[in-house]
Tab-separated table of C-alpha atoms in Angstrom:
chain	number	residue	atom	x	y	z
A	167	MET	CA	7.594	-124.203	-32.428
A	168	ALA	CA	9.598	-124.898	-29.225
A	169	GLY	CA	12.367	-126.793	-31.725
A	170	ARG	CA	12.788	-123.963	-33.863
A	171	SER	CA	12.933	-121.264	-30.866
A	172	ASN	CA	15.586	-123.596	-29.415
A	173	GLY	CA	17.501	-123.653	-32.778
A	174	HIS	CA	17.447	-120.248	-33.271
A	175	THR	CA	18.494	-119.405	-29.749
A	176	ASN	CA	21.411	-121.977	-30.295
A	177	LEU	CA	22.320	-120.344	-33.575
A	178	ARG	CA	22.455	-116.819	-31.925
A	179	ARG	CA	24.649	-118.498	-29.026
A	180	ARG	CA	26.848	-119.945	-31.552
A	181	GLY	CA	27.269	-116.879	-33.451
A	182	ILE	CA	27.929	-114.862	-30.134
A	183	SER	CA	30.714	-117.384	-29.455
A	184	SER	CA	31.944	-117.633	-32.670
A	185	TRP	CA	32.368	-113.549	-32.469
A	186	LEU	CA	33.596	-113.635	-28.803
A	187	ILE	CA	36.495	-116.254	-29.603
A	188	PRO	CA	38.294	-114.033	-32.219
A	189	ALA	CA	37.986	-110.971	-29.914
A	190	MET	CA	39.430	-112.991	-26.802
A	191	VAL	CA	42.189	-113.838	-29.295
A	192	LEU	CA	42.817	-110.329	-30.458
A	193	GLY	CA	42.689	-109.425	-26.838
A	194	LEU	CA	45.424	-112.103	-25.984
A	195	GLY	CA	47.415	-110.613	-28.679
A	196	LEU	CA	47.378	-107.154	-27.238
A	197	TRP	CA	48.483	-108.351	-23.882
A	198	ALA	CA	50.987	-110.710	-25.115
A	199	PRO	CA	54.900	-109.877	-25.339
A	200	ILE	CA	56.227	-107.691	-27.824
A	201	THR	CA	58.076	-110.793	-29.224
A	202	VAL	CA	54.723	-112.255	-30.460
A	203	THR	CA	53.789	-109.242	-32.545
A	204	TRP	CA	57.223	-107.906	-33.688
A	205	ALA	CA	59.889	-109.551	-35.288
A	206	GLN	CA	63.346	-108.884	-33.590
A	207	ARG	CA	65.677	-106.269	-35.558
A	208	PRO	CA	69.425	-106.716	-35.737
A	209	LEU	CA	71.321	-104.129	-33.870
A	210	PRO	CA	72.785	-101.024	-35.950
A	211	ARG	CA	76.540	-101.413	-36.348
A	212	LEU	CA	77.799	-98.386	-34.262
A	213	THR	CA	81.136	-96.657	-34.378
A	214	LEU	CA	82.682	-96.402	-31.073
A	215	ASP	CA	85.634	-94.563	-29.600
A	216	THR	CA	85.859	-94.920	-25.966
A	217	GLU	CA	89.404	-93.509	-25.582
A	218	PRO	CA	89.397	-90.195	-23.544
A	219	LEU	CA	90.827	-87.169	-25.445
A	220	PRO	CA	94.555	-86.634	-25.352
A	221	PRO	CA	95.448	-84.161	-22.845
A	222	GLU	CA	96.842	-81.531	-25.051
A	223	LEU	CA	93.717	-81.592	-27.188
A	224	LYS	CA	91.499	-81.254	-24.112
A	225	GLU	CA	93.216	-78.161	-22.945
A	226	ARG	CA	92.550	-76.570	-26.288
A	227	THR	CA	89.005	-77.711	-26.604
A	228	SER	CA	87.327	-78.315	-23.330
A	229	LEU	CA	86.761	-76.187	-20.154
A	230	ALA	CA	86.913	-79.152	-18.141
A	231	PRO	CA	90.222	-78.435	-16.808
A	232	VAL	CA	89.262	-74.865	-15.793
A	233	VAL	CA	86.324	-76.030	-13.929
A	234	LYS	CA	87.936	-78.632	-11.966
A	235	LYS	CA	90.545	-75.874	-10.924
A	236	ALA	CA	88.021	-73.411	-9.957
A	237	ALA	CA	84.909	-75.256	-8.765
A	238	PRO	CA	86.325	-76.354	-5.282
A	239	SER	CA	86.438	-72.820	-4.193
A	240	VAL	CA	82.918	-71.859	-4.882
A	241	VAL	CA	80.685	-72.482	-1.729
A	242	THR	CA	77.002	-72.312	-1.230
A	243	ILE	CA	75.794	-69.807	1.460
A	244	TYR	CA	72.480	-70.534	3.383
A	245	THR	CA	71.276	-67.848	5.813
A	246	THR	CA	68.409	-67.487	8.262
A	247	ARG	CA	66.960	-64.433	9.740
A	248	THR	CA	64.012	-63.726	12.027
A	249	VAL	CA	61.090	-61.913	10.497
A	250	ARG	CA	58.614	-60.074	12.775
A	251	GLY	CA	55.562	-58.532	11.732
A	252	THR	CA	52.002	-58.423	12.883
A	253	ASP	CA	48.814	-60.245	11.204
A	254	TRP	CA	45.211	-60.567	11.667
A	255	ALA	CA	43.631	-63.850	12.785
A	256	HIS	CA	41.419	-63.511	9.774
A	257	PRO	CA	41.712	-60.821	7.153
A	258	PHE	CA	37.946	-60.688	6.691
A	259	LEU	CA	37.239	-59.707	10.285
A	260	ASP	CA	39.016	-56.336	9.389
A	261	ASP	CA	36.898	-55.854	6.393
A	262	PRO	CA	35.270	-52.387	6.524
A	263	TRP	CA	31.769	-53.588	5.219
A	264	PHE	CA	32.003	-56.598	7.792
A	265	ARG	CA	32.962	-54.097	10.805
A	266	ARG	CA	30.049	-51.685	9.551
A	267	PHE	CA	27.242	-54.163	10.289
A	268	PHE	CA	28.898	-56.316	13.143
A	269	GLY	CA	31.344	-53.639	14.797
A	270	ASP	CA	34.317	-55.006	16.496
A	271	ARG	CA	32.598	-57.817	18.482
A	272	PHE	CA	34.187	-60.435	16.000
A	273	ARG	CA	37.277	-58.539	15.767
A	274	ARG	CA	40.478	-59.888	17.667
A	275	GLU	CA	43.606	-58.006	18.495
A	276	ARG	CA	46.553	-58.282	16.022
A	277	LEU	CA	48.694	-61.281	16.889
A	278	PRO	CA	52.247	-61.319	16.855
A	279	ARG	CA	53.608	-63.063	14.180
A	280	GLU	CA	57.345	-64.446	13.825
A	281	PHE	CA	58.713	-66.730	11.323
A	282	GLN	CA	62.358	-67.965	9.794
A	283	ALA	CA	63.244	-66.666	6.497
A	284	ARG	CA	65.720	-68.521	4.534
A	285	GLY	CA	68.124	-67.088	1.951
A	286	LEU	CA	70.437	-68.694	-0.656
A	287	GLY	CA	73.509	-67.617	-2.325
A	288	SER	CA	76.998	-68.443	-3.364
A	289	GLY	CA	80.717	-67.320	-2.106
A	290	VAL	CA	84.428	-67.755	-2.916
A	291	ILE	CA	86.865	-68.770	-0.626
A	292	VAL	CA	90.093	-66.555	-1.584
A	293	SER	CA	92.428	-67.864	1.214
A	294	GLU	CA	93.414	-71.037	2.699
A	295	ASP	CA	92.513	-70.139	6.109
A	296	GLY	CA	88.900	-69.412	5.408
A	297	TYR	CA	88.034	-66.074	4.136
A	298	ILE	CA	85.095	-65.888	1.714
A	299	LEU	CA	84.087	-63.249	-0.669
A	300	THR	CA	80.343	-62.601	-1.304
A	301	ASN	CA	77.669	-60.317	-1.847
A	302	PHE	CA	76.564	-57.998	0.848
A	303	HIS	CA	72.740	-58.526	-0.190
A	304	VAL	CA	73.392	-62.389	0.394
A	305	VAL	CA	74.006	-62.028	4.132
A	306	GLU	CA	72.332	-58.904	4.812
A	307	GLN	CA	70.385	-59.115	8.243
A	308	ALA	CA	71.121	-62.498	8.625
A	309	ASP	CA	71.102	-64.306	12.030
A	310	GLU	CA	72.706	-67.425	11.058
A	311	ILE	CA	75.152	-68.261	8.130
A	312	ARG	CA	76.053	-71.499	7.149
A	313	VAL	CA	78.615	-72.244	4.334
A	314	ARG	CA	78.787	-75.630	2.396
A	315	LEU	CA	81.790	-76.427	0.373
A	316	ALA	CA	81.866	-77.810	-3.065
A	317	ASP	CA	82.018	-81.474	-1.915
A	318	GLY	CA	78.336	-81.148	-0.763
A	319	LYS	CA	78.820	-82.519	2.756
A	320	THR	CA	81.131	-80.180	4.761
A	321	GLU	CA	79.406	-77.468	6.381
A	322	TYR	CA	80.768	-74.503	8.696
A	323	GLN	CA	79.120	-71.889	10.489
A	324	ALA	CA	80.347	-68.472	9.219
A	325	GLU	CA	81.049	-65.135	10.726
A	326	VAL	CA	80.815	-61.780	8.969
A	327	ILE	CA	84.108	-59.878	9.102
A	328	GLY	CA	82.891	-56.822	7.516
A	329	ALA	CA	80.607	-55.653	4.626
A	330	ASP	CA	80.297	-52.522	2.362
A	331	PRO	CA	76.739	-52.135	1.190
A	332	HIS	CA	78.017	-49.314	-1.326
A	333	THR	CA	79.573	-52.127	-3.416
A	334	ASP	CA	77.558	-54.901	-2.251
A	335	VAL	CA	80.787	-56.614	-1.022
A	336	ALA	CA	80.585	-58.886	2.205
A	337	VAL	CA	83.769	-60.549	3.720
A	338	LEU	CA	82.913	-63.947	5.506
A	339	LYS	CA	85.273	-66.319	7.679
A	340	ILE	CA	84.926	-70.034	8.276
A	341	PRO	CA	87.378	-72.091	10.575
A	342	GLY	CA	89.555	-74.326	8.757
A	343	ARG	CA	92.934	-74.738	7.122
A	344	GLY	CA	94.318	-75.868	3.907
A	345	LEU	CA	90.888	-74.817	2.074
A	346	PRO	CA	90.818	-74.589	-1.746
A	347	ALA	CA	91.373	-71.078	-2.235
A	348	MET	CA	90.844	-69.701	-5.729
A	349	VAL	CA	93.626	-67.468	-7.526
A	350	ILE	CA	92.929	-64.184	-8.116
A	351	ALA	CA	93.440	-62.444	-11.492
A	352	ASP	CA	93.846	-58.667	-12.378
A	353	SER	CA	90.441	-57.455	-13.523
A	354	ASP	CA	91.679	-54.237	-15.100
A	355	GLN	CA	93.196	-56.483	-17.716
A	356	LEU	CA	89.615	-57.945	-18.888
A	357	GLU	CA	88.660	-56.902	-22.492
A	358	VAL	CA	85.405	-57.068	-24.171
A	359	GLY	CA	85.030	-60.364	-25.882
A	360	ASP	CA	86.983	-62.356	-23.212
A	361	LEU	CA	85.768	-65.970	-22.479
A	362	VAL	CA	84.385	-66.110	-18.824
A	363	LEU	CA	82.600	-68.829	-16.677
A	364	ALA	CA	80.033	-68.172	-13.903
A	365	LEU	CA	80.021	-70.732	-11.059
A	366	GLY	CA	77.384	-70.845	-8.045
A	367	ASN	CA	74.385	-72.450	-6.987
A	368	PRO	CA	71.584	-71.236	-8.970
A	369	PHE	CA	67.897	-72.059	-7.150
A	370	GLY	CA	69.653	-74.359	-5.065
A	371	VAL	CA	70.080	-77.217	-7.591
A	372	GLY	CA	73.492	-77.523	-6.840
A	373	GLN	CA	76.954	-76.319	-8.285
A	374	THR	CA	76.212	-75.097	-11.702
A	375	VAL	CA	78.674	-73.684	-14.410
A	376	THR	CA	77.719	-71.544	-17.230
A	377	MET	CA	79.949	-69.902	-20.050
A	378	GLY	CA	79.782	-66.559	-21.761
A	379	ILE	CA	82.155	-63.549	-22.836
A	380	VAL	CA	82.664	-60.173	-21.384
A	381	SER	CA	79.911	-57.937	-22.932
A	382	ALA	CA	81.233	-54.866	-21.338
A	383	VAL	CA	83.627	-53.574	-18.670
A	384	GLY	CA	83.247	-50.505	-16.529
A	385	ARG	CA	79.524	-50.534	-16.547
A	386	GLY	CA	77.759	-47.995	-14.294
A	387	GLU	CA	74.487	-46.049	-13.806
A	388	LEU	CA	72.619	-49.085	-13.342
A	389	GLY	CA	71.038	-48.177	-9.705
A	390	LEU	CA	72.430	-51.195	-8.106
A	391	THR	CA	75.038	-49.950	-5.764
A	392	ASP	CA	76.550	-46.431	-4.946
A	393	TYR	CA	79.935	-47.338	-6.459
A	394	GLU	CA	79.528	-49.191	-9.854
A	395	ASP	CA	82.108	-50.478	-11.973
A	396	PHE	CA	80.732	-53.653	-13.126
A	397	ILE	CA	81.762	-56.482	-15.490
A	398	GLN	CA	78.958	-57.377	-17.817
A	399	THR	CA	78.550	-60.865	-19.109
A	400	ASP	CA	76.206	-62.963	-20.949
A	401	ALA	CA	77.009	-66.170	-19.173
A	402	PRO	CA	73.657	-67.002	-17.670
A	403	ILE	CA	73.402	-65.858	-13.798
A	404	ASN	CA	70.244	-66.849	-11.985
A	405	VAL	CA	69.073	-66.602	-8.575
A	406	GLY	CA	71.436	-68.214	-6.191
A	407	ASN	CA	74.358	-67.428	-7.993
A	408	SER	CA	74.695	-64.253	-6.283
A	409	GLY	CA	78.028	-64.092	-4.480
A	410	GLY	CA	79.456	-66.707	-6.758
A	411	ALA	CA	82.759	-66.534	-9.011
A	412	LEU	CA	83.170	-65.290	-12.277
A	413	VAL	CA	86.362	-66.712	-13.716
A	414	ASP	CA	88.585	-66.414	-16.685
A	415	VAL	CA	89.847	-69.141	-19.030
A	416	ARG	CA	92.527	-70.009	-16.539
A	417	GLY	CA	90.325	-70.551	-13.678
A	418	ARG	CA	91.241	-67.310	-11.941
A	419	LEU	CA	88.869	-64.916	-10.215
A	420	VAL	CA	87.836	-61.976	-12.160
A	421	GLY	CA	84.598	-61.130	-10.600
A	422	ILE	CA	81.760	-61.628	-7.900
A	423	ASN	CA	78.796	-62.379	-9.609
A	424	THR	CA	76.100	-60.011	-8.236
A	425	ALA	CA	72.891	-59.131	-10.264
A	426	ILE	CA	70.915	-59.731	-13.587
A	427	VAL	CA	68.520	-57.658	-15.512
A	428	SER	CA	65.606	-59.824	-16.271
A	429	GLY	CA	61.699	-59.244	-16.891
A	430	GLY	CA	60.872	-62.745	-15.514
A	431	GLY	CA	63.331	-63.581	-12.816
A	432	GLY	CA	65.609	-65.714	-14.855
A	433	SER	CA	68.744	-65.127	-16.860
A	434	VAL	CA	68.334	-63.325	-20.401
A	435	GLY	CA	72.031	-62.861	-21.047
A	436	VAL	CA	72.783	-59.665	-19.019
A	437	GLY	CA	74.501	-60.297	-15.939
A	438	PHE	CA	77.018	-58.064	-13.758
A	439	ALA	CA	79.779	-58.813	-11.664
A	440	VAL	CA	81.705	-56.709	-9.106
A	441	PRO	CA	85.354	-56.696	-10.431
A	442	ILE	CA	87.810	-58.651	-8.302
A	443	ASN	CA	90.147	-55.555	-7.988
A	444	MET	CA	87.229	-53.504	-6.272
A	445	ALA	CA	86.217	-56.596	-4.010
A	446	ARG	CA	89.855	-57.077	-2.895
A	447	LEU	CA	90.415	-53.392	-2.207
A	448	VAL	CA	87.169	-53.575	-0.003
A	449	MET	CA	88.302	-56.718	1.829
A	450	GLU	CA	91.583	-55.530	2.362
A	451	ARG	CA	90.223	-52.341	4.052
A	452	LEU	CA	87.575	-54.041	5.891
A	453	LEU	CA	90.577	-56.464	7.458
A	454	THR	CA	93.051	-53.693	8.051
A	455	GLU	CA	90.963	-50.751	9.299
A	456	GLY	CA	87.629	-52.398	10.118
A	457	ARG	CA	85.571	-49.989	7.920
A	458	ILE	CA	85.772	-48.359	4.386
A	459	ARG	CA	87.432	-44.922	4.215
A	460	ARG	CA	86.786	-43.195	0.848
A	461	GLY	CA	88.719	-40.111	-0.361
A	462	TYR	CA	86.728	-36.821	-1.091
A	463	LEU	CA	87.353	-34.083	-3.566
A	464	GLY	CA	84.483	-31.901	-2.686
A	465	ILE	CA	83.125	-31.103	-6.233
A	466	TYR	CA	79.946	-31.452	-7.732
A	467	LEU	CA	80.017	-33.115	-11.046
A	468	ARG	CA	78.000	-32.532	-14.229
A	469	ARG	CA	76.968	-34.772	-17.092
A	470	LEU	CA	78.849	-33.855	-20.240
A	471	THR	CA	76.930	-34.084	-23.307
A	472	PRO	CA	77.902	-33.295	-26.608
A	473	GLU	CA	75.803	-30.199	-26.726
A	474	LEU	CA	77.426	-28.866	-23.696
A	475	SER	CA	81.041	-29.761	-24.730
A	476	ARG	CA	80.285	-27.700	-27.781
A	477	GLU	CA	78.834	-24.777	-25.717
A	478	LEU	CA	81.910	-24.829	-23.458
A	479	ASP	CA	84.274	-25.353	-26.258
A	480	LEU	CA	85.807	-28.458	-24.641
A	481	PRO	CA	87.976	-30.845	-26.554
A	482	ASP	CA	85.443	-33.729	-26.464
A	483	THR	CA	82.723	-35.446	-24.261
A	484	SER	CA	85.414	-37.851	-22.021
A	485	GLY	CA	86.435	-36.481	-18.691
A	486	ALA	CA	84.510	-35.106	-15.679
A	487	LEU	CA	82.996	-31.661	-15.936
A	488	VAL	CA	83.218	-29.593	-12.397
A	489	GLY	CA	79.696	-28.148	-11.943
A	490	GLY	CA	80.529	-26.631	-8.505
A	491	VAL	CA	83.073	-26.821	-5.753
A	492	ALA	CA	81.992	-26.997	-2.274
A	493	PRO	CA	83.411	-24.708	0.352
A	494	GLY	CA	86.011	-25.643	2.878
A	495	THR	CA	86.863	-28.732	0.699
A	496	PRO	CA	90.040	-30.028	-0.836
A	497	ALA	CA	89.097	-29.117	-4.154
A	498	GLU	CA	88.484	-25.597	-3.227
A	499	ALA	CA	91.937	-25.485	-1.496
A	500	ALA	CA	93.527	-26.572	-4.798
A	501	GLY	CA	91.721	-24.059	-6.767
A	502	LEU	CA	89.368	-26.180	-8.926
A	503	ARG	CA	86.899	-23.958	-10.409
A	504	GLU	CA	83.396	-24.564	-11.874
A	505	GLY	CA	83.777	-25.392	-15.569
A	506	ASP	CA	87.045	-27.344	-15.165
A	507	LEU	CA	87.336	-30.669	-17.119
A	508	VAL	CA	89.172	-33.359	-15.038
A	509	LEU	CA	90.941	-35.786	-17.878
A	510	GLU	CA	93.081	-37.344	-15.574
A	511	PHE	CA	93.387	-38.776	-11.916
A	512	ASN	CA	96.776	-39.902	-10.572
A	513	GLY	CA	97.945	-40.627	-13.963
A	514	ARG	CA	94.629	-42.609	-15.254
A	515	THR	CA	92.352	-41.214	-17.895
A	516	VAL	CA	88.766	-40.081	-16.513
A	517	ARG	CA	86.170	-41.631	-18.624
A	518	ASP	CA	83.440	-39.587	-17.132
A	519	ALA	CA	82.034	-38.276	-13.818
A	520	ARG	CA	81.230	-41.385	-12.483
A	521	HIS	CA	84.703	-42.824	-13.295
A	522	LEU	CA	86.368	-39.651	-11.472
A	523	ARG	CA	84.230	-40.304	-8.195
A	524	LEU	CA	84.883	-44.161	-8.261
A	525	MET	CA	88.856	-43.571	-8.219
A	526	ALA	CA	88.627	-40.913	-5.484
A	527	SER	CA	86.605	-42.884	-3.285
A	528	GLN	CA	88.878	-45.967	-3.851
A	529	SER	CA	91.862	-43.657	-2.863
A	530	GLN	CA	92.946	-43.369	0.745
A	531	PRO	CA	91.840	-40.071	2.641
A	532	GLY	CA	94.908	-38.109	3.349
A	533	THR	CA	97.115	-39.071	0.347
A	534	GLU	CA	97.972	-36.872	-2.523
A	535	ALA	CA	96.179	-36.747	-5.718
A	536	THR	CA	97.496	-35.209	-8.987
A	537	LEU	CA	94.819	-34.011	-11.585
A	538	LYS	CA	95.102	-33.094	-15.122
A	539	VAL	CA	92.677	-30.279	-15.805
A	540	TRP	CA	91.444	-28.670	-18.927
A	541	ARG	CA	90.727	-24.853	-18.264
A	542	ASN	CA	90.534	-22.170	-20.957
A	543	GLY	CA	92.124	-24.158	-23.789
A	544	GLN	CA	95.077	-25.176	-21.610
A	545	VAL	CA	95.800	-28.305	-19.745
A	546	ARG	CA	97.036	-27.643	-16.179
A	547	THR	CA	98.039	-29.863	-13.194
A	548	VAL	CA	96.268	-29.432	-9.895
A	549	ARG	CA	97.606	-31.329	-6.917
A	550	LEU	CA	95.521	-31.761	-3.822
A	551	THR	CA	95.216	-33.792	-0.702
A	552	LEU	CA	92.005	-36.037	-0.606
A	553	GLY	CA	89.708	-35.508	2.491
A	554	GLU	CA	87.471	-38.305	3.834
A	555	LEU	CA	83.962	-38.855	2.665
A	556	PRO	CA	81.429	-39.162	5.386
A	557	ASP	CA	79.437	-42.024	5.043
A	558	SER	CA	76.262	-40.028	4.800
A	559	GLU	CA	77.830	-38.319	1.805
A	560	ALA	CA	78.467	-41.411	-0.114
A	561	VAL	CA	77.220	-40.254	-3.263
A	562	ALA	CA	77.861	-36.430	-2.669
A	563	GLU	CA	80.326	-35.926	-5.735
A	564	SER	CA	77.117	-35.569	-8.104
A	565	VAL	CA	75.282	-33.250	-9.872
A	566	PRO	CA	73.942	-30.212	-7.582
A	567	PRO	CA	70.352	-30.116	-6.976
A	568	PRO	CA	68.213	-28.265	-9.373
A	569	GLU	CA	65.678	-25.463	-8.083
A	570	THR	CA	62.722	-27.755	-9.407
A	571	GLY	CA	62.634	-31.323	-10.597
A	572	PRO	CA	60.489	-34.429	-11.006
A	573	TRP	CA	60.776	-34.837	-7.220
A	574	GLU	CA	58.877	-31.700	-6.369
A	575	ASP	CA	55.729	-31.999	-3.928
A	576	LEU	CA	56.425	-35.598	-3.281
A	577	GLU	CA	55.438	-36.074	0.291
A	578	TRP	CA	57.134	-38.716	2.811
A	579	ALA	CA	56.676	-40.295	6.425
A	580	PRO	CA	58.644	-42.180	8.657
A	581	LEU	CA	58.065	-45.738	9.171
A	582	ASP	CA	57.230	-45.698	12.786
A	583	PRO	CA	55.478	-48.555	14.924
A	584	GLN	CA	52.151	-47.313	14.256
A	585	THR	CA	52.337	-47.040	10.377
A	586	ARG	CA	53.851	-50.488	10.247
A	587	ARG	CA	51.056	-52.167	12.262
A	588	GLU	CA	48.359	-50.027	10.170
A	589	ARG	CA	49.855	-50.952	6.811
A	590	GLU	CA	51.269	-54.417	7.778
A	591	ILE	CA	54.840	-53.486	6.953
A	592	PRO	CA	57.354	-55.767	8.143
A	593	ASP	CA	60.262	-54.920	10.597
A	594	TYR	CA	62.983	-56.016	8.233
A	595	ILE	CA	61.631	-53.414	5.607
A	596	GLN	CA	63.646	-50.412	6.235
A	597	GLY	CA	62.780	-47.208	4.089
A	598	VAL	CA	60.259	-44.380	3.997
A	599	LEU	CA	56.470	-44.358	3.391
A	600	VAL	CA	55.338	-42.374	0.058
A	601	LEU	CA	52.258	-40.448	1.161
A	602	ARG	CA	51.744	-38.129	-1.809
A	603	VAL	CA	52.651	-38.603	-5.792
A	604	PRO	CA	51.388	-35.612	-7.815
A	605	ALA	CA	49.477	-36.826	-10.841
A	606	ARG	CA	50.971	-36.916	-14.019
A	607	SER	CA	54.376	-36.393	-12.482
A	608	PRO	CA	57.332	-38.398	-13.878
A	609	ALA	CA	57.340	-40.449	-10.659
A	610	ALA	CA	53.744	-41.358	-11.140
A	611	GLN	CA	53.927	-42.066	-14.720
A	612	ALA	CA	56.768	-44.742	-13.612
A	613	GLY	CA	54.365	-46.280	-11.232
A	614	LEU	CA	55.266	-44.817	-8.050
A	615	ARG	CA	52.133	-44.889	-5.360
A	616	PRO	CA	51.144	-43.510	-2.335
A	617	GLY	CA	51.495	-46.368	0.166
A	618	ASP	CA	54.895	-47.773	-1.471
A	619	VAL	CA	57.845	-48.022	0.698
A	620	LEU	CA	60.988	-46.270	-0.855
A	621	LEU	CA	64.049	-48.415	-0.165
A	622	GLN	CA	66.829	-47.418	-2.409
A	623	VAL	CA	67.702	-44.568	-4.763
A	624	ASN	CA	70.043	-45.622	-7.541
A	625	GLY	CA	71.194	-48.089	-5.048
A	626	ARG	CA	71.401	-45.718	-2.135
A	627	ARG	CA	69.571	-46.923	0.851
A	628	VAL	CA	67.226	-44.178	2.447
A	629	ARG	CA	65.738	-44.666	5.907
A	630	THR	CA	64.294	-41.129	6.788
A	631	PRO	CA	62.392	-38.575	4.741
A	632	GLU	CA	65.399	-36.175	4.886
A	633	GLU	CA	67.772	-38.973	3.424
A	634	ALA	CA	65.089	-39.900	0.871
A	635	GLN	CA	64.774	-36.267	-0.462
A	636	ARG	CA	68.716	-35.674	-0.306
A	637	ALA	CA	69.183	-38.840	-2.319
A	638	LEU	CA	66.750	-37.924	-5.034
A	639	GLU	CA	68.108	-34.436	-5.250
A	640	GLU	CA	71.563	-35.631	-5.710
A	641	ALA	CA	70.959	-38.553	-8.216
A	642	ALA	CA	72.761	-37.847	-11.425
A	643	GLY	CA	71.883	-39.118	-14.929
A	644	PRO	CA	68.739	-38.964	-17.231
A	645	GLU	CA	66.752	-41.414	-15.125
A	646	VAL	CA	66.779	-42.573	-11.649
A	647	ARG	CA	65.937	-46.112	-10.359
A	648	LEU	CA	63.776	-46.159	-7.288
A	649	ARG	CA	63.582	-49.708	-5.335
A	650	VAL	CA	60.272	-50.047	-3.782
A	651	TRP	CA	58.162	-52.181	-1.397
A	652	ARG	CA	54.589	-52.837	-2.091
A	653	ARG	CA	51.865	-54.703	-0.649
A	654	GLU	CA	48.954	-55.706	-3.006
A	655	GLY	CA	46.206	-57.753	-1.204
A	656	ASN	CA	47.833	-60.830	0.331
A	657	ARG	CA	51.121	-60.421	-1.772
A	658	SER	CA	54.133	-58.209	-1.144
A	659	GLY	CA	57.393	-57.668	-2.554
A	660	THR	CA	59.983	-55.406	-4.074
A	661	GLN	CA	60.390	-53.864	-7.597
A	662	VAL	CA	62.496	-51.207	-9.481
A	663	LEU	CA	60.714	-48.092	-10.989
A	664	VAL	CA	62.859	-45.940	-13.356
A	665	VAL	CA	62.015	-42.280	-13.464
A	666	PRO	CA	62.942	-40.022	-16.213
A	667	THR	CA	64.734	-36.822	-14.742
A	668	GLN	CA	64.519	-35.101	-18.412
A	669	PRO	CA	62.177	-34.821	-20.928
A	670	ARG	CA	62.288	-37.582	-23.409
A	671	THR	CA	62.826	-36.544	-26.985
A	672	ARG	CA	61.546	-38.401	-29.941
């Protein structure tokens, strides 16, 4: 029995051993080099052509020469600003239910909070001695501005020479000589379909070039700035591209990239650039006069619809319809009347009311202007001397305020120190507090809430309740864009609400 038992045990051991050996071999096979299990294959025969493209062909088929010409002029702008606000030591200690049971024994006073907010944008060197064009919103409220050249190494401290928030243009200056300045084109010559490149530093990844076409010119009523004449492009523009260059196929500057329309923060092919002609005019006036002086007619303008054109027996819907004349203004002195249709301004065809206001604002106060006006079936010539538009009336050439409208019964409050403390609104947020929004009003349906801070109306900044009410009443168009700041829990930020000012037809 013992022998059988030992024999059986040996067989089992031999069986186990015989099973283990192949397994170990298999394991070795798994860990052996590839050459053991795979036969080498011959390399495929490849057709190689390592010669560079001939220069004449490359000029016709590649945009590399254009990029090489333009890229050195595009810089990255880094900004730093000090943000001051208030915060609780712990938000739970200010919870109403907590205080109901424990009172204020665990509650500590608000602690001052200060931190450095950093921003990123782009800019374009336009002169060899260091003048740079960028967007106003890139350098707004910055305590420190650093400019890094395209080589990725050279940095300068930059000085803000001047800025115009009404067009979102700013002029910087860095020390230096012989800097790579970009050649400036005439943006009025751009046409829909022209090929363009956008250069900048999106998301801080480094200088990037994207390509597209001019989708539209003279784009306005976007609510981005007070004076809009944007170039629209489908060249991808992203965060960090603001202030960068829009160039033509000869590497010449045609626009300053400014904004995008996007549902998720990235490019969806709808980008906007300030035409270089407008940006250059702003720069020249800031350098020569230290401020922007704008021409002023003194008229209210109405939106000219096909229905209104037929009602007034006008030739078509182009031109700017005078809805009223302000007393004591150049328009009154020249004899302009309500119902006049302005067809030309200084020999240039007037597309619409926004276009006339833009052309008048770009003219120097004190200069003469010649208008072609349609009145009672005849074209008349009206000459006048432009006045100067006060800064507080930056959008005064607009539709006169209606007796009632979507803004009726809205209530506002200034952002005084106590309000800021109670609602935890940082000092850098400048606007007015929304106190009351009537239920079922257009503003409420668009998402405006009590507690929001209204920052802009159609790109026009508001700082007091009076400014907010006036900006809303003077806003032209079938809809108005409101930029608001909102706090939701521990998160805060800005967003744009679109409020219809006229009933929508179906």
